[in-house]
Tab-separated table of C-alpha atoms and ligand atoms in Angstrom:
chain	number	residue	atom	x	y	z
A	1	UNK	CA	0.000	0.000	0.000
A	2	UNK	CA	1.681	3.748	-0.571
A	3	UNK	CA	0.818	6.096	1.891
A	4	UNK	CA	-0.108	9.288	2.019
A	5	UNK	CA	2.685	12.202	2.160
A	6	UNK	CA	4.123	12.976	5.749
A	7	UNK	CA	4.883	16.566	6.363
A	8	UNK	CA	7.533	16.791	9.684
A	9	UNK	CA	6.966	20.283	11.524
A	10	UNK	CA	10.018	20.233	14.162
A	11	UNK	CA	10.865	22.786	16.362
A	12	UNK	CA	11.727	24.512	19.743
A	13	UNK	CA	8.804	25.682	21.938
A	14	UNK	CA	7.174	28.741	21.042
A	15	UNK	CA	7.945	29.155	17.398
A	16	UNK	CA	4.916	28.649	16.046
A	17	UNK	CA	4.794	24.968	15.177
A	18	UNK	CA	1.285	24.151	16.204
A	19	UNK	CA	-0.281	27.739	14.221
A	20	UNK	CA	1.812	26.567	10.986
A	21	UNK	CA	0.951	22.839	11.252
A	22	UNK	CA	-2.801	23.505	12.192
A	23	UNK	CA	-2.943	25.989	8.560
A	24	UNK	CA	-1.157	23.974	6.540
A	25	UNK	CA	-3.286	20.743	7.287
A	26	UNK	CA	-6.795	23.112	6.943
A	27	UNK	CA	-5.085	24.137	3.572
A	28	UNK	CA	-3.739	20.630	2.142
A	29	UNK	CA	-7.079	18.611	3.188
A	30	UNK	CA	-4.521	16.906	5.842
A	31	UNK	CA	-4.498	15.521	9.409
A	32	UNK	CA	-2.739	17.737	11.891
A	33	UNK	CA	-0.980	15.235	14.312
A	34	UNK	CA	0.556	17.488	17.331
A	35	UNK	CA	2.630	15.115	19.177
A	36	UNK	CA	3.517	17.060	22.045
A	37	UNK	CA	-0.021	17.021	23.210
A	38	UNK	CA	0.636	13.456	23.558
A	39	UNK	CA	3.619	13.995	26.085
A	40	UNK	CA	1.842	16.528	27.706
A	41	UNK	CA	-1.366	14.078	28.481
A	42	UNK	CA	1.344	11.403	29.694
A	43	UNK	CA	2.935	14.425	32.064
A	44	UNK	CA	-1.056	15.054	33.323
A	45	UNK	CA	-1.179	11.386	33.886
A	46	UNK	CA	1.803	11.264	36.156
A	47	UNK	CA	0.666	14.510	38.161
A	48	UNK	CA	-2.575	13.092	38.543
A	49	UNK	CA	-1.300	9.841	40.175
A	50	UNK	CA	1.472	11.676	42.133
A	51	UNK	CA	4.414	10.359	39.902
A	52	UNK	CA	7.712	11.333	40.352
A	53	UNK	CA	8.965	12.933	36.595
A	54	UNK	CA	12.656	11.470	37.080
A	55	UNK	CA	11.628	8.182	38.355
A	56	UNK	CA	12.102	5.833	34.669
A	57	UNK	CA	11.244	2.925	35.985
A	58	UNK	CA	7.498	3.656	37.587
A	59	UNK	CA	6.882	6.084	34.489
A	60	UNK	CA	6.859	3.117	32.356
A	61	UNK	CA	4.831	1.209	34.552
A	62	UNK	CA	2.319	3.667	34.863
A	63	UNK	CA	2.452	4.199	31.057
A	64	UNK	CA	1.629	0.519	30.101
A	65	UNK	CA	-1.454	1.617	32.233
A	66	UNK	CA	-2.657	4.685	30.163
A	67	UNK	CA	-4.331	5.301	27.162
A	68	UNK	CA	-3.936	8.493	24.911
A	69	UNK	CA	-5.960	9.197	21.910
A	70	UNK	CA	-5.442	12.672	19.467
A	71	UNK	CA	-8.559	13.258	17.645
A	72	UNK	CA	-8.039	15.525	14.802
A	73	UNK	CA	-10.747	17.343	12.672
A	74	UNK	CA	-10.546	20.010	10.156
A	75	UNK	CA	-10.914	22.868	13.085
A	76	UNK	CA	-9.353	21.486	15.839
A	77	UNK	CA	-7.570	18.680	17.676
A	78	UNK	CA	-8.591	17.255	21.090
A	79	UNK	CA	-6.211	14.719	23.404
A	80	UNK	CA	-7.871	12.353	25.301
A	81	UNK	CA	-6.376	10.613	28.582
A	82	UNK	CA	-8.359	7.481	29.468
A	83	UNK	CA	-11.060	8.652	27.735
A	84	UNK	CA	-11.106	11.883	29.287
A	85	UNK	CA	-10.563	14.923	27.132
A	86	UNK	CA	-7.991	16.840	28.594
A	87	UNK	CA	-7.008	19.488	25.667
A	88	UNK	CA	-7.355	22.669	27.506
A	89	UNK	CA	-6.105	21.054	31.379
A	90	UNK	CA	-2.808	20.150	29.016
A	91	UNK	CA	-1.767	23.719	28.628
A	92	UNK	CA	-1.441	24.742	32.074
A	93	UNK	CA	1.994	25.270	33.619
A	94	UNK	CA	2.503	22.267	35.624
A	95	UNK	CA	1.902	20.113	32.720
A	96	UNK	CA	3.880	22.150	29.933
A	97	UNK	CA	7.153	21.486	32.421
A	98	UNK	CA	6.326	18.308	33.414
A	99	UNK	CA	5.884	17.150	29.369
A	100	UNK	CA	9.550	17.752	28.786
A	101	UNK	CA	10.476	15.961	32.342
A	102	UNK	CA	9.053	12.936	31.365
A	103	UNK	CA	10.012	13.040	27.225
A	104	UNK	CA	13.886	12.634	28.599
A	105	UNK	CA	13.099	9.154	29.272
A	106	UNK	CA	13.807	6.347	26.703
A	107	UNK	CA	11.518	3.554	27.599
A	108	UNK	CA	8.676	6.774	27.314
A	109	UNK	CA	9.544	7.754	24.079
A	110	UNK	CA	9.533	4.565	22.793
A	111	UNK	CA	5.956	4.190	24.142
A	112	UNK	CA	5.221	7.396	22.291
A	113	UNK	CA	7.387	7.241	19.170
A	114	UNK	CA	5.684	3.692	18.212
A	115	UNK	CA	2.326	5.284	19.143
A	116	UNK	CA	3.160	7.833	16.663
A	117	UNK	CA	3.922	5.985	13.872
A	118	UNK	CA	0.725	3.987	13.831
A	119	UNK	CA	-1.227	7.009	13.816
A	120	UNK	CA	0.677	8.207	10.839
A	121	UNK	CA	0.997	4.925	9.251
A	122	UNK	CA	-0.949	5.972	6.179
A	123	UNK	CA	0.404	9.086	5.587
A	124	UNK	CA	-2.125	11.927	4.558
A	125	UNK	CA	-0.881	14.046	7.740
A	126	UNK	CA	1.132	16.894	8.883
A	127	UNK	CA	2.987	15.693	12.003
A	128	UNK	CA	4.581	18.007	14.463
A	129	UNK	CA	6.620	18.197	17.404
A	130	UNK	CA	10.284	17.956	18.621
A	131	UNK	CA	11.870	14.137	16.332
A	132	UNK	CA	9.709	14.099	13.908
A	133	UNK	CA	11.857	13.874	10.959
A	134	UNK	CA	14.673	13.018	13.027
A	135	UNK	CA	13.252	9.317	14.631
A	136	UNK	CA	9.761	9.330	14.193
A	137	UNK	CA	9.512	9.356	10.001
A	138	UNK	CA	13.080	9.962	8.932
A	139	UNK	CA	11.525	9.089	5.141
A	140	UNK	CA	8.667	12.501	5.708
A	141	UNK	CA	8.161	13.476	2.302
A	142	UNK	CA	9.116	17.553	3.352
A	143	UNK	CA	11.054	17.950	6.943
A	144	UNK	CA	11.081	21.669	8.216
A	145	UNK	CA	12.580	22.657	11.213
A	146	UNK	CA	10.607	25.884	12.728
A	147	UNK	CA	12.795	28.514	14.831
A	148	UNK	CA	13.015	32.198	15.975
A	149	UNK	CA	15.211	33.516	18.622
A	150	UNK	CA	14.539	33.073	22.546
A	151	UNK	CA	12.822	36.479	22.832
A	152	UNK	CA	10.461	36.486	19.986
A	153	UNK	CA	9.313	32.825	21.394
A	154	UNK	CA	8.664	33.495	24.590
A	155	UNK	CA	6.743	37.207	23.371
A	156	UNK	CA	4.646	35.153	21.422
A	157	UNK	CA	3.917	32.432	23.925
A	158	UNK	CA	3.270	35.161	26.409
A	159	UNK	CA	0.565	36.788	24.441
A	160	UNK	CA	-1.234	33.220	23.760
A	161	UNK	CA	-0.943	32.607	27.512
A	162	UNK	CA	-2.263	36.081	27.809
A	163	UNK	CA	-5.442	35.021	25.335
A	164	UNK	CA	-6.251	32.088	26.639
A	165	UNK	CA	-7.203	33.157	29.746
A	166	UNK	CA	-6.467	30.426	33.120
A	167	UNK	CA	-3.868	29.551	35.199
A	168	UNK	CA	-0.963	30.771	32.098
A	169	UNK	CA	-2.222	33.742	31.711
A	170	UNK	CA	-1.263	35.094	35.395
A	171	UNK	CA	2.600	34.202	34.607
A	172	UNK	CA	5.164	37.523	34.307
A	173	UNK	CA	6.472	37.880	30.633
A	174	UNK	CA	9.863	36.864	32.792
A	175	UNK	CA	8.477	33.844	34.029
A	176	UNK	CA	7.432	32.602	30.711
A	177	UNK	CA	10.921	33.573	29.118
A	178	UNK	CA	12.977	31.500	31.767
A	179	UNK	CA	10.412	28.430	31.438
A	180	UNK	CA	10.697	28.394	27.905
A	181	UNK	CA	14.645	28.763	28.123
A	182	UNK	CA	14.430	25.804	31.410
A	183	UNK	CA	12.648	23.999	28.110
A	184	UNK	CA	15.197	24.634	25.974
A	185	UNK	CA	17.951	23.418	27.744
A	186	UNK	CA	16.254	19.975	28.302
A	187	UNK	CA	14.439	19.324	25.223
A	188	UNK	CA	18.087	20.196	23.342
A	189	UNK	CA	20.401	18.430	25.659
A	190	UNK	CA	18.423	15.229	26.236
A	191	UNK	CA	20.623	12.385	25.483
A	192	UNK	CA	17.806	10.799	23.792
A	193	UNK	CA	16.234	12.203	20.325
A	194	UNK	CA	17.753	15.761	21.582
A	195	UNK	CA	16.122	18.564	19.134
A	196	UNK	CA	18.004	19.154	16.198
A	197	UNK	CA	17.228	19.758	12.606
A	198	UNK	CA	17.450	16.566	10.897
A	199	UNK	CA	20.272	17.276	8.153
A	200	UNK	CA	17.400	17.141	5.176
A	201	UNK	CA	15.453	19.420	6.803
A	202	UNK	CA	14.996	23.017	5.695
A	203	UNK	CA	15.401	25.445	8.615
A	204	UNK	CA	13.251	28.452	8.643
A	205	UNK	CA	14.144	31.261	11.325
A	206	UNK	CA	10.813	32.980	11.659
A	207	UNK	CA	11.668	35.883	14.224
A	208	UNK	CA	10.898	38.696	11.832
A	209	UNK	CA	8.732	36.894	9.552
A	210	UNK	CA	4.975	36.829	9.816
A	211	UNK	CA	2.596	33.579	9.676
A	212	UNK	CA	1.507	33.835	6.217
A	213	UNK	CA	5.373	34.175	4.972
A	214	UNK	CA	6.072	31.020	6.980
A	215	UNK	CA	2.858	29.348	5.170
A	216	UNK	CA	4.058	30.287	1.857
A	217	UNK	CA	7.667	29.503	2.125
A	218	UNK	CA	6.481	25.843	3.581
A	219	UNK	CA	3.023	25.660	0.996
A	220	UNK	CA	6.044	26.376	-1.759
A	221	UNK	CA	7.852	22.998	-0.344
A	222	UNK	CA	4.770	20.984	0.188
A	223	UNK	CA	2.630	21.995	-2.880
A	224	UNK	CA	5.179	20.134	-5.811
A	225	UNK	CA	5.198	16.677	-3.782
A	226	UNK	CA	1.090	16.745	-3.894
A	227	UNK	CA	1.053	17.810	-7.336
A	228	UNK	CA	3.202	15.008	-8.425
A	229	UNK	CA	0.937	12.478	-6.573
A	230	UNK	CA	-2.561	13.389	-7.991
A	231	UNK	CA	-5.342	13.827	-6.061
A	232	UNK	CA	-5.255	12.539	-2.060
A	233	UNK	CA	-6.963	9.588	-1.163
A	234	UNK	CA	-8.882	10.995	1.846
A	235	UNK	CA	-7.849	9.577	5.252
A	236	UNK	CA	-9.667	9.530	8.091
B	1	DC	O1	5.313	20.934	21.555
B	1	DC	P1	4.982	21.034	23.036
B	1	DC	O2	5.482	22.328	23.621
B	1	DC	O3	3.527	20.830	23.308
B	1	DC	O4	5.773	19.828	23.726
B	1	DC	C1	5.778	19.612	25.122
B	1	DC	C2	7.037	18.854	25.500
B	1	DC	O5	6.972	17.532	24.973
B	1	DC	C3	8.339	19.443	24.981
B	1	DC	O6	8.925	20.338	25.911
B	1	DC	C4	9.207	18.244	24.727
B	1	DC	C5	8.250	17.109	24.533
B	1	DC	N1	8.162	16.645	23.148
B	1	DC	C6	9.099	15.766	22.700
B	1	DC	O7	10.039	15.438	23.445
B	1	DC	N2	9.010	15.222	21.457
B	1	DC	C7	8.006	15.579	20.642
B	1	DC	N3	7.928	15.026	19.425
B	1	DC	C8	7.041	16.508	21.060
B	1	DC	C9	7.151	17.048	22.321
């Protein structure tokens, strides 16, 4: 069977991964897969049961224990935890840290990497998060790695917080900038599937660049792989 084309959105926090992937998938007729809402359910999990995030060992347990389902439409995703949807509980502070505590463990990302690759077995989807075209689908049909500098992330992740209203939207600008950068460190400096451009990947710095120059410079990549294939078988 082919699949479908696989379009890998990577990227550090804050640089507008989930706004570009969420676009391009309403644009292309495509399934917007964010993966980090899948760490981040696995991080509420662990809260919720009183888990320590460095402990690798009862992580896993409690993992083989938990069931996480993304379910993606045309105007929005929602993340379920054991049935329960949890998409706007996923956002809040506690979670957003403890998502990169618990991706630095191998036996988790495993768990999650394998999870990821069924759900984007048959291609047709635009898949982001931190390995996508690094581990998860080295073969993506377009790879793009999505950064801006420190500042202009954390600015922009301090006015969503800001629109959102809840808990987020009490944090200082500073507080948000040294969380992100506390995100940073980890997410890069992880021994496993640390965050890096995958060497085929194009890199797009978008710090001065608004979101429909992003769109077009990715549309411009994506649009001559789905003209070549013909029409998209739809997936659902
Ligand atoms: O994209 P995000 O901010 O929702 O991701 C939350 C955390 O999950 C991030 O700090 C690192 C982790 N993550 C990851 O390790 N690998 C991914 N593919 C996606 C997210």
């Amino acid at each position: 069977m082919t699949r479908g084309p696989i379009i890998a959105i990577d990227g550090p926090a804050g640089a507008g991964k989930s706004t570009v992937a969420r676009h391009l998938a309403q644009h292309f007729g495509l399934l917007n897969l964010e993966t980090g809402a899948m760490y981040r359910a696995f991080a509420l999990k662990a809260i919720e049961c009183d888990q320590d995030f460095d402990d690798a060992c009862a992580l896993e347990r409690l993992a083989r224990d938990t069931e996480i389902r993304l379910e993606s439409d045309r105007s929005a995703n929602r993340v379920f935890l054991d049935g329960q949807d949890v998409t706007e509980r996923i956002r809040d502070s506690d979670v957003t840290q403890g998502a990169s505590r618990v991706s630095v463990h191998p036996g988790i990302r495993t768990w999650m990497v394998d999870l990821q690759r069924e759900l984007g077995r048959r291609g047709g989807v635009v898949m982001e998060g931190r390995d996508i075209g690094t581990v998860v689908f080295p073969d993506a049909d377009v790879k793009v790695f999505l950064d801006a500098s420190p500042d202009a992330r954390s600015q922009r992740r301090y006015e969503q917080n800001s629109g959102n209203g809840g808990i987020a939207a009490a944090a200082e600008p500073s507080m948000v900038f040294r969380e992100l950068r506390e995100r940073d460190e980890r997410d890069r400096n992880r021994a496993n599937s640390p965050l890096h451009p995958a060497s085929d990947a194009v890199v797009i710095d978008s710090t001065t660049l608004s979101l429909t120059e992003v769109l077009a410079r990715i549309e411009d990549l994506v649009r001559p792989l789905l003209d070549r294939r013909g029409p998209m078988e739809k997936v659902s």
